[in-house]
Amino acid sequence: MDGKSNPTKGGGVSPGTRLAELVKRNRAVIVFGVFILLLPLWAEHIYKGISIDILFIMRLVGVFTIAAVGLNLLMGYAGQVSLGQGAFFGIGAYTSALLTVRAGFPVWLGIALAIAISAAFGLLVAPVLRLKGHYLAMATLGLAIIVFVFLREMTWLTFGNDGVRNIPELALPFTHITGFDLPFIKEKLQRPELYFQFYFIWVVAIVVLALCANLVRSRVGRSMRALHQSEVAAEAMGVNVSAQKIKVFVLSAALGGLAGGIYANLQGYIDPNMFSITLSISILTMVVIGGMESIWGAVAGAAVITFLPKFVEAIPKWVGDAPKWLERYSNYEGIVFGLILILTMVFMPSGITRGLSDMFRYRRSPFMNPFRRKAVE
Amino acid sequence: MMQAGDVLSGDARDDLLAAKDLTKTFGGLAAVKNVSFSVSAKAIKAIIGPNGAGKTTLYDLLTGIYLPDEGNVLFQGREIVGLATHEITALGVARTFQTIRLFTGMTVMENVMVGLHHRTKTGFVKSALRVPSGLREEAWMREESLRILDIVGLEMQAESLAGSLPFGQQRLLEVARALATAPRVLLLDEPASGLNAYETRELGGIIYRIRDMGVTVILVEHDMGLVMRISDEVLVLDYGEIIAEGTPEEVSADARVIEAYLGSEID
């Protein structure tokens, strides 16, 4: 998972060994891929029992995973804190929605252009990267607000608060080949379109995860981590720090746009309020609780944040009559997210993924005690 | 404005790195004032001076971190003032930092591999797709970084986290990381500070080895024993100005140097 294989291993290995190496290197992707492939088998069975439509929600987890992994490259690896990922998500969603609804573009082209437009917007605003630390966080927060206001107020283009309706469903260019139209599959599955969306999103998400995992273990990934720790030193080592930051920012924006584009076609309806700063903060929370500098943390973070409200919603169905405050959960969801964010920062600063893997690997508690007196300092 | 012919003519051509009338003021205070010096290839030159004499500022001017108010810097006869730090590094001027600036969360080997950044070229797309040329380059980077770590004697620690190394080894890793950029000139900023006598002696050997590899070494250092033992030439700065320059023997006999270091004698 961390690619710290024996440094002396070089070329000149047999194809068998190479395959073994490939499997070993990608074991996380493979294990996770199999998990996703088989998930519908059990998820559909326990759906009725626990009143949580796992398959349905997992589609959203996949979408947010893509956005979160993009932000994690920027924030976790390159150290550039951004509160603007929701803006790129929103731009991607609106690009895809408007192009498919207003211009009649095919869905795949809408999503492709969602990536392109978000990336272009990222490039346009990239000069904010000259700011550092809190200033950058504030500037990107401003960006998120500006984009939100534009989406709401440019009614001639975006329909404003009415939102965009009847966005075409996710579909591949040649749907008939995918087999989901075949009658026997339709008989077998109660919800074929849900299966299609689930697998479509997760194939995209897993490809993105695998590519990002490769990226962070490469020369480029090292330069990102280096400039995170010392821009002066990275620059002195020959890394073009400002160019590298811009590239990561644009990549992060592109992934936000991809997630947004898929999201619009998944939901069929979008309005500006879905892309307010709350979204940016949710994505940021996903990255932090999943784990900074962790590609798989994006999955864990997206899963926790997306499942949490559905879980709370389901509680009344398990216990019969639940207390009133539980039913009003959505009103104070922001507080809960904030609390989770604070507790994670204090007790598990490296995130769930790192915390749990350390627990298994080194048999130590995943929690930190920040109040313990340190021997030094 | 200097003509290209001027730049290439005269002694500038033989010198690897030359500073001409460098001046840098901070809020009216001259940190570096009219400093001119040059180093020829494969020399070890020490820059000494009391604290606040402008030594680190001089390094920052040479490596493009600061722009000088006046003067210029020639590297291999080419003016490098105005180039970005990473461009100057790519040309062949590398440095270490007085306050250690390692990438502490990365392994020793990864630190050195960052130093190989400008000598390699696998970009975002090729890295994400793990194309064969990128993998070959990665394998080369690993071999090369081990070779460089061997020079400073850290190859056994290749997989340790840089931040977990003892202080003396962190200094050596800074040197290794700078060496990875394949410099023609290596600027060391107080490499011996915080080292014990044994480590300092080792460092002297390493600096000789680096010089023998064909790298010119400029050394800002307070450890006079080390400076006098290994340098070919010594430059003394005080209040941003050069007060003496010459062989270690000449400089240590210079009255102004003694005054700067020990204060003037009481009449």
XYZ file of C-alpha atoms in Angstrom:
644
model
C 0.000 0.000 0.000
C 2.813 2.420 0.696
C 5.084 1.132 -2.051
C 8.125 0.843 0.157
C 9.330 -2.287 -1.539
C 12.927 -3.354 -1.559
C 14.832 -0.563 -3.295
C 17.362 -2.907 -4.815
C 14.754 -4.692 -6.896
C 15.246 -3.628 -10.471
C 14.435 -4.843 -13.943
C 15.183 -8.263 -15.392
C 12.399 -10.250 -13.753
C 10.293 -12.972 -15.287
C 6.730 -12.223 -16.412
C 5.389 -14.383 -13.576
C 7.270 -12.423 -10.970
C 6.169 -9.226 -12.619
C 2.537 -10.314 -12.413
C 2.992 -11.245 -8.765
C 4.581 -7.869 -8.175
C 1.705 -6.160 -9.933
C -0.851 -8.007 -7.823
C 1.085 -7.274 -4.663
C 1.419 -3.603 -5.479
C -2.246 -3.264 -6.346
C -3.609 -5.564 -3.681
C -5.572 -2.749 -2.062
C -7.249 -1.920 -5.375
C -7.954 -5.585 -6.088
C -9.396 -6.351 -2.653
C -11.532 -3.249 -2.778
C -12.645 -3.975 -6.349
C -13.808 -7.444 -5.346
C -15.616 -5.965 -2.342
C -17.469 -3.538 -4.623
C -18.200 -6.240 -7.190
C -19.787 -8.491 -4.587
C -21.427 -5.773 -2.516
C -24.867 -5.992 -4.200
C -25.075 -9.694 -3.282
C -25.402 -9.021 0.425
C -26.439 -5.373 0.391
C -29.750 -6.176 -1.274
C -30.481 -8.896 1.286
C -29.985 -6.769 4.363
C -31.607 -3.686 2.838
C -35.070 -4.644 4.116
C -33.702 -5.712 7.488
C -31.798 -2.517 8.365
C -33.803 -0.018 6.322
C -30.610 1.363 4.810
C -30.388 1.142 1.046
C -26.663 0.460 0.944
C -26.452 0.145 -2.840
C -28.300 3.412 -3.321
C -26.092 5.286 -0.883
C -22.884 3.693 -2.109
C -23.381 5.434 -5.442
C -23.068 8.748 -3.645
C -20.096 7.484 -1.658
C -18.394 6.763 -4.986
C -19.106 10.257 -6.266
C -17.798 11.926 -3.117
C -14.784 9.625 -3.073
C -13.726 11.099 -6.418
C -14.111 14.667 -5.164
C -12.400 13.881 -1.860
C -9.438 12.093 -3.408
C -8.911 15.163 -5.596
C -8.929 17.428 -2.570
C -6.650 15.036 -0.718
C -4.006 15.343 -3.437
C -4.126 19.104 -3.046
C -4.565 19.361 0.704
C -3.206 16.123 2.148
C -0.222 15.649 -0.118
C 0.641 19.117 -1.434
C -0.475 20.844 1.770
C -2.612 23.513 0.111
C -5.751 23.802 2.213
C -8.761 24.455 0.005
C -12.312 25.163 1.077
C -13.330 25.436 -2.546
C -13.711 21.843 -3.701
C -17.504 22.249 -3.582
C -17.207 25.052 -6.141
C -15.540 22.769 -8.656
C -18.061 20.063 -7.849
C -20.850 22.566 -8.523
C -19.291 23.806 -11.741
C -18.940 20.220 -12.931
C -22.536 19.427 -12.014
C -23.917 22.504 -13.771
C -21.730 22.022 -16.832
C -22.961 18.501 -17.332
C -26.582 19.317 -16.441
C -26.870 22.381 -18.674
C -25.083 20.808 -21.621
C -27.285 17.724 -21.538
C -30.553 19.533 -20.809
C -30.157 22.733 -22.804
C -27.858 21.673 -25.615
C -28.859 18.023 -25.827
C -25.323 16.717 -25.417
C -24.926 13.005 -24.653
C -24.272 12.298 -20.988
C -20.714 11.055 -21.446
C -19.779 14.223 -23.324
C -21.429 16.339 -20.638
C -19.313 14.658 -17.980
C -16.150 14.946 -20.063
C -16.772 18.654 -20.500
C -17.568 18.962 -16.788
C -14.006 17.816 -16.142
C -12.610 20.215 -18.733
C -14.577 23.266 -17.574
C -13.792 22.678 -13.899
C -10.122 22.227 -14.719
C -10.159 25.398 -16.817
C -11.798 27.292 -13.975
C -9.169 25.872 -11.633
C -6.445 27.163 -13.931
C -8.155 30.560 -14.083
C -8.204 30.981 -10.314
C -4.843 29.259 -9.738
C -3.149 32.573 -8.815
C -4.768 32.216 -5.366
C -2.095 29.574 -4.748
C 0.352 32.382 -4.109
C -1.401 32.695 -0.780
C -0.322 30.412 1.995
C -1.967 28.638 4.902
C -5.018 30.349 6.335
C -5.005 32.972 3.614
C -5.358 30.319 0.949
C -8.138 28.636 2.915
C -9.976 31.967 3.163
C -9.504 32.778 -0.520
C -10.797 29.392 -1.634
C -13.723 29.771 0.749
C -14.467 33.048 -1.010
C -14.311 31.195 -4.310
C -16.886 28.700 -3.101
C -19.198 31.524 -2.068
C -18.782 33.361 -5.363
C -19.532 30.280 -7.438
C -22.589 29.535 -5.299
C -23.929 33.085 -5.811
C -23.305 32.887 -9.549
C -25.168 29.598 -9.814
C -28.089 31.091 -7.930
C -28.236 34.503 -9.601
C -27.400 33.798 -13.231
C -30.956 32.633 -13.789
C -30.794 33.061 -17.579
C -28.244 30.299 -17.658
C -28.734 28.220 -14.541
C -32.483 28.666 -13.816
C -31.426 30.033 -10.412
C -33.147 28.573 -7.400
C -35.557 26.592 -9.568
C -32.662 24.314 -10.365
C -32.104 22.197 -13.430
C -34.703 19.455 -13.908
C -34.915 16.339 -16.030
C -31.205 15.806 -16.338
C -30.696 12.634 -18.358
C -29.674 9.560 -16.424
C -26.178 8.187 -16.385
C -25.620 6.135 -19.494
C -22.727 4.837 -21.485
C -22.424 5.851 -25.132
C -23.693 2.445 -26.282
C -26.099 1.389 -23.573
C -27.463 -1.573 -25.436
C -24.070 -3.278 -25.270
C -23.843 -2.983 -21.499
C -26.546 -5.604 -21.228
C -28.719 -3.766 -18.780
C -31.418 -3.493 -21.436
C -31.599 -7.214 -21.927
C -34.935 -8.684 -20.812
C -33.545 -11.530 -18.685
C -31.443 -9.104 -16.670
C -34.424 -6.882 -16.170
C -36.363 -9.836 -14.805
C -33.528 -10.899 -12.542
C -32.860 -7.489 -11.016
C -35.558 -5.386 -9.512
C -33.594 -2.203 -10.019
C -31.300 -2.616 -13.026
C -30.578 1.108 -13.403
C -29.405 1.251 -9.805
C -26.961 -1.578 -10.473
C -25.716 0.142 -13.572
C -25.187 3.437 -11.777
C -23.510 1.699 -8.856
C -21.038 -0.165 -11.022
C -20.470 2.741 -13.391
C -19.594 5.113 -10.576
C -17.387 2.650 -8.779
C -15.488 1.641 -11.894
C -14.715 5.323 -12.426
C -13.899 5.832 -8.742
C -11.602 2.809 -8.543
C -9.755 3.859 -11.690
C -9.322 7.338 -10.191
C -8.132 5.860 -6.887
C -5.655 3.570 -8.624
C -4.264 6.395 -10.764
C -3.966 8.700 -7.766
C -2.291 5.952 -5.735
C 0.262 5.594 -8.539
C 0.717 9.325 -8.723
C 1.494 9.855 -5.053
C 4.101 7.092 -5.116
C 5.933 8.676 -8.016
C 8.368 11.490 -8.655
C 5.420 13.867 -8.887
C 3.983 12.661 -5.583
C 7.305 13.119 -3.857
C 7.614 16.661 -5.142
C 4.112 17.389 -3.796
C 4.952 16.055 -0.355
C 8.284 17.879 -0.446
C 6.766 21.290 -1.145
C 4.196 20.568 1.565
C 6.977 20.267 4.110
C 9.253 23.048 2.915
C 8.616 25.132 -0.165
C 12.047 26.749 0.094
C 13.827 23.404 0.275
C 11.740 21.887 -2.523
C 12.504 24.870 -4.733
C 16.199 24.632 -3.867
C 16.104 20.957 -4.855
C 14.993 21.969 -8.335
C 11.226 21.581 -7.977
C 9.278 24.317 -9.726
C 7.064 24.838 -6.712
C 4.537 27.286 -8.130
C 4.051 25.283 -11.341
C 3.678 22.080 -9.372
C 1.089 23.631 -7.068
C -0.925 24.861 -10.043
C -0.882 21.423 -11.651
C -2.119 19.723 -8.494
C -4.775 22.391 -8.057
C -6.038 21.901 -11.601
C -6.039 18.125 -11.184
C -7.964 18.496 -7.948
C -10.459 20.789 -9.681
C -10.821 18.327 -12.564
C -11.638 15.504 -10.158
C -14.143 17.761 -8.393
C -15.690 18.468 -11.786
C -15.834 14.789 -12.689
C -17.603 14.010 -9.411
C -20.018 16.904 -9.935
C -20.768 15.871 -13.502
C -21.624 12.343 -12.443
C -23.628 13.654 -9.501
C -25.886 15.804 -11.712
C -26.732 12.897 -13.992
C -27.206 10.622 -11.028
C -29.647 12.900 -9.237
C -31.578 14.077 -12.299
C -32.169 17.388 -10.568
C -29.776 19.964 -9.151
C -30.165 23.363 -7.555
C -27.580 25.848 -6.279
C -28.179 25.033 -2.604
C -26.614 21.617 -3.105
C -23.320 23.379 -3.871
C -23.123 25.894 -1.049
C -20.090 26.112 1.237
C -21.591 23.275 3.264
C -20.596 20.944 0.427
C -17.016 22.227 0.453
C -16.867 21.704 4.187
C -18.331 18.195 3.900
C -15.693 17.227 1.352
C -12.997 18.739 3.551
C -14.358 16.755 6.492
C -14.195 13.582 4.399
C -10.531 14.214 3.681
C -9.632 15.003 7.278
C -11.447 12.137 8.957
C -10.468 9.679 6.231
C -6.890 10.764 6.608
C -4.674 13.372 5.015
C -1.994 11.954 2.752
C -4.094 8.844 2.283
C -5.735 7.880 -0.990
C -7.931 5.237 0.649
C -8.836 7.673 3.362
C -10.993 9.427 0.774
C -13.179 6.321 0.504
C -13.462 5.931 4.263
C -14.194 9.624 4.757
C -16.785 9.739 1.983
C -18.444 6.603 3.355
C -18.656 7.875 6.943
C -19.973 11.306 6.008
C -22.478 9.970 3.462
C -23.771 7.056 5.547
C -24.026 8.954 8.820
C -27.268 10.869 8.052
C -28.881 7.781 6.474
C -27.943 5.815 9.531
C -29.523 8.379 11.835
C -32.616 8.419 9.639
C -32.902 4.653 9.960
C -32.720 4.555 13.755
C -36.443 5.345 14.299
C -37.300 2.435 12.040
C -35.326 0.067 14.252
C -36.450 1.191 17.668
C -40.018 2.076 16.898
C -40.489 5.565 18.261
C -37.307 7.558 18.448
C -36.842 10.792 20.386
C -37.853 13.962 18.609
C -34.333 15.376 18.494
C -33.199 12.401 16.455
C -35.843 13.091 13.831
C -34.661 16.648 13.479
C -31.133 15.436 12.815
C -30.789 17.128 9.431
C -31.231 20.509 11.138
C -28.070 20.136 13.136
C -26.072 17.860 10.867
C -23.541 20.661 10.393
C -22.851 20.672 14.130
C -22.278 16.930 14.118
C -19.858 17.202 11.188
C -18.026 20.009 12.957
C -17.810 17.931 16.110
C -16.498 14.930 14.182
C -13.929 17.187 12.536
C -12.717 18.545 15.873
C -12.595 15.148 17.563
C -10.694 13.647 14.642
C -8.171 16.470 14.623
C -7.594 16.093 18.346
C -7.667 12.336 18.848
C -6.852 10.827 15.468
C -4.997 13.495 13.519
C -3.827 11.118 10.827
C -7.383 9.974 10.113
C -9.361 6.755 10.312
C -7.471 4.837 7.658
C -4.033 5.471 9.116
C -5.326 5.046 12.658
C -6.864 1.651 11.955
C -4.013 0.361 9.824
C -1.552 1.373 12.559
C -3.722 -0.451 15.061
C -3.487 -3.672 13.080
C 0.094 -3.278 11.996
C 1.714 -2.061 15.198
C -0.985 -3.209 17.647
C -1.350 0.183 19.155
C -4.379 2.269 19.935
C -5.650 4.292 16.991
C -6.295 7.204 19.321
C -3.834 9.864 20.361
C -3.891 11.396 23.784
C -3.188 15.064 23.105
C -3.245 15.853 26.816
C -0.390 13.559 27.682
C 2.681 15.402 28.814
C 5.477 15.054 26.355
C 8.980 14.152 27.458
C 10.505 16.851 25.307
C 9.203 20.394 24.861
C 23.799 46.906 -18.780
C 26.576 44.493 -19.451
C 27.306 43.297 -22.933
C 27.379 39.580 -23.558
C 30.969 39.967 -24.675
C 31.891 41.520 -21.351
C 30.314 38.682 -19.483
C 32.354 36.090 -21.278
C 35.580 38.030 -21.363
C 38.317 38.274 -18.793
C 38.526 36.288 -15.622
C 34.774 35.698 -15.375
C 35.222 32.958 -17.892
C 37.641 30.926 -15.811
C 35.614 31.313 -12.661
C 32.775 28.947 -12.097
C 30.788 31.284 -9.914
C 31.371 34.984 -9.521
C 29.544 37.687 -7.617
C 29.976 41.273 -8.747
C 29.217 44.174 -6.407
C 26.301 42.419 -4.745
C 24.284 44.685 -2.496
C 21.150 43.871 -0.574
C 19.537 46.145 1.965
C 16.660 45.370 4.285
C 14.867 48.515 5.423
C 17.922 50.708 5.029
C 20.252 48.207 6.638
C 22.789 46.745 4.242
C 22.951 43.006 4.860
C 25.351 42.577 1.976
C 27.333 45.536 0.634
C 29.392 45.578 -2.570
C 30.459 41.998 -2.275
C 32.527 40.683 -5.160
C 34.253 37.367 -5.158
C 34.777 34.394 -7.392
C 35.505 30.734 -7.065
C 37.318 28.645 -9.579
C 36.392 25.082 -10.373
C 37.181 22.349 -7.850
C 38.146 24.722 -5.080
C 36.950 24.745 -1.505
C 36.183 28.274 -0.438
C 35.069 29.205 3.044
C 33.064 32.266 3.928
C 33.420 33.241 7.543
C 32.363 36.131 9.666
C 30.621 36.932 12.915
C 26.903 36.287 13.291
C 24.858 38.680 11.219
C 27.732 39.345 8.823
C 25.462 38.577 5.867
C 26.667 35.094 4.997
C 23.268 33.445 4.683
C 21.881 36.503 2.860
C 24.736 36.113 0.405
C 23.676 32.488 -0.167
C 20.083 33.602 -0.669
C 21.289 36.085 -3.305
C 23.390 33.477 -5.072
C 20.518 30.980 -5.210
C 17.820 33.396 -6.292
C 15.810 33.413 -3.078
C 16.419 37.164 -2.852
C 17.017 39.575 -5.707
C 20.017 41.813 -5.122
C 19.436 45.586 -5.103
C 22.568 45.927 -7.151
C 25.194 43.752 -8.718
C 25.015 40.459 -10.453
C 25.968 36.828 -10.189
C 27.681 34.947 -12.963
C 27.647 31.197 -13.157
C 29.852 29.729 -15.856
C 29.938 33.196 -17.380
C 26.163 33.471 -17.496
C 24.195 35.977 -15.485
C 21.814 34.173 -13.169
C 20.251 37.068 -11.266
C 16.519 37.016 -11.897
C 16.293 33.293 -12.487
C 14.041 31.303 -10.177
C 15.728 29.219 -7.499
C 14.772 25.952 -9.162
C 16.269 27.166 -12.440
C 19.520 28.070 -10.709
C 19.543 24.629 -9.097
C 19.024 23.042 -12.491
C 21.997 24.995 -13.867
C 24.212 23.504 -11.180
C 24.175 25.571 -7.983
C 22.912 23.597 -4.988
C 22.735 24.502 -1.335
C 22.017 23.227 2.137
C 20.310 25.174 4.899
C 21.651 26.417 8.184
C 18.407 25.504 9.897
C 17.842 21.988 8.634
C 14.998 21.880 6.142
C 14.667 18.216 5.392
C 11.395 16.691 4.271
C 11.050 15.098 7.686
C 7.960 13.027 6.903
C 9.678 11.328 3.983
C 12.289 8.600 4.021
C 15.984 9.336 3.673
C 15.928 7.922 0.162
C 12.856 9.918 -0.824
C 14.592 13.098 0.326
C 17.477 12.379 -2.016
C 15.058 11.430 -4.792
C 13.498 14.897 -4.551
C 16.978 16.217 -5.248
C 16.930 14.189 -8.468
C 13.712 15.946 -9.518
C 15.122 18.230 -12.182
C 17.267 15.457 -13.635
C 14.190 13.336 -14.316
C 11.036 14.094 -16.220
C 8.167 11.651 -15.646
C 5.134 13.920 -15.309
C 1.616 13.598 -13.951
C 0.124 11.465 -16.718
C 3.020 9.062 -17.047
C 3.311 8.725 -13.283
C -0.393 7.959 -12.858
C -0.303 5.387 -15.658
C 3.016 3.857 -14.555
C 4.347 3.702 -18.084
C 7.539 1.637 -18.556
C 9.767 4.662 -19.167
C 8.592 6.130 -15.872
C 9.270 2.883 -14.035
C 12.750 2.698 -15.517
C 13.362 6.252 -14.390
C 12.075 5.414 -10.921
C 14.457 2.448 -10.723
C 17.306 4.692 -11.826
C 16.366 7.243 -9.155
C 16.527 4.567 -6.484
C 19.943 3.362 -7.632
C 21.279 6.882 -7.999
C 20.013 7.968 -4.596
C 21.632 4.942 -2.946
C 24.881 5.812 -4.703
C 24.670 9.375 -3.374
C 23.741 8.224 0.127
C 26.838 6.044 0.026
C 28.990 9.163 -0.430
C 27.855 10.557 2.912
C 27.557 7.120 4.523
C 23.801 7.031 4.975
C 22.902 4.175 2.625
C 21.986 1.916 5.543
C 19.379 4.443 6.695
C 17.775 4.755 3.251
C 14.372 3.576 4.466
C 14.322 5.495 7.756
C 12.245 8.598 8.121
C 14.438 11.666 7.675
C 12.999 13.226 10.818
C 14.027 10.223 12.901
C 17.736 10.531 12.089
C 20.100 11.913 14.724
C 21.051 15.522 14.176
C 24.462 14.886 12.666
C 23.039 12.511 10.090
C 20.323 15.022 9.221
C 23.072 17.469 8.295
C 24.682 14.829 6.112
C 21.351 14.067 4.481
C 21.010 17.741 3.598
C 24.372 17.467 1.861
C 23.339 14.273 0.061
C 20.070 15.800 -1.071
C 21.891 18.815 -2.500
C 24.430 16.519 -4.190
C 21.577 14.705 -5.904
C 20.878 17.816 -7.964
C 24.258 17.186 -9.670
C 25.700 20.575 -8.767
C 28.840 22.179 -10.148
C 28.880 24.406 -7.078
C 27.669 23.288 -3.684
C 26.890 25.946 -1.084
C 27.037 24.539 2.438
C 25.513 26.670 5.175
C 27.128 25.853 8.523
C 27.268 22.107 7.887
C 29.277 21.470 11.059
C 27.078 23.383 13.473
C 25.749 21.018 16.094
C 28.168 18.263 15.125
C 30.624 16.773 17.601
C 34.362 16.674 16.935
C 34.230 13.206 15.417
C 31.344 14.067 13.119
C 33.051 17.280 12.070
C 36.145 15.339 11.072
C 33.986 12.944 9.055
C 32.331 15.918 7.408
C 35.745 17.272 6.386
C 36.450 13.965 4.651
C 33.104 14.069 2.897
C 33.725 17.606 1.667
C 37.079 16.488 0.249
C 35.358 13.585 -1.467
C 32.780 15.934 -2.980
C 35.530 18.257 -4.207
C 37.347 15.287 -5.733
C 34.162 14.489 -7.648
C 34.700 17.800 -9.411
C 32.288 19.880 -7.385
C 33.288 23.308 -6.159
C 32.411 23.735 -2.511
C 31.576 27.015 -0.828
C 31.316 26.742 2.887
C 29.822 29.124 5.408
C 31.126 27.891 8.715
C 31.894 28.943 12.266
C 34.095 25.980 13.100
C 37.506 27.542 12.481
C 39.335 24.258 12.874
C 37.399 22.808 9.963
C 37.672 25.976 7.874
C 41.425 26.319 8.301
C 42.002 22.625 7.666
C 40.089 22.128 4.456
C 39.674 25.425 2.597
C 41.818 26.599 -0.263
C 40.616 30.153 0.177
C 38.812 32.048 2.897
C 36.608 35.083 2.532
C 35.810 37.113 5.626
C 32.619 39.139 5.864
C 31.784 41.666 8.538
C 28.689 43.862 8.515
C 27.965 42.764 4.966
C 31.338 43.755 3.589
C 34.398 41.791 2.631
C 37.200 42.597 5.059
C 39.699 39.998 3.992
C 40.255 37.320 1.406
C 43.077 34.860 0.903
C 44.542 31.575 1.995
C 43.684 30.383 5.502
C 47.139 31.466 6.714
C 46.879 34.954 5.255
C 43.414 35.499 6.629
C 44.184 34.279 10.121
C 47.076 36.715 10.307
C 44.982 39.667 9.101
C 44.594 42.381 11.699
C 41.074 43.354 10.640
C 39.927 39.754 10.875
C 41.306 39.410 14.369
C 39.593 42.657 15.287
C 36.257 41.542 13.862
C 36.402 38.282 15.761
C 38.038 39.306 19.009
C 37.252 43.004 19.129
C 39.903 45.716 18.954
C 42.798 45.555 21.342
C 42.745 47.854 24.274
C 45.362 50.520 23.850
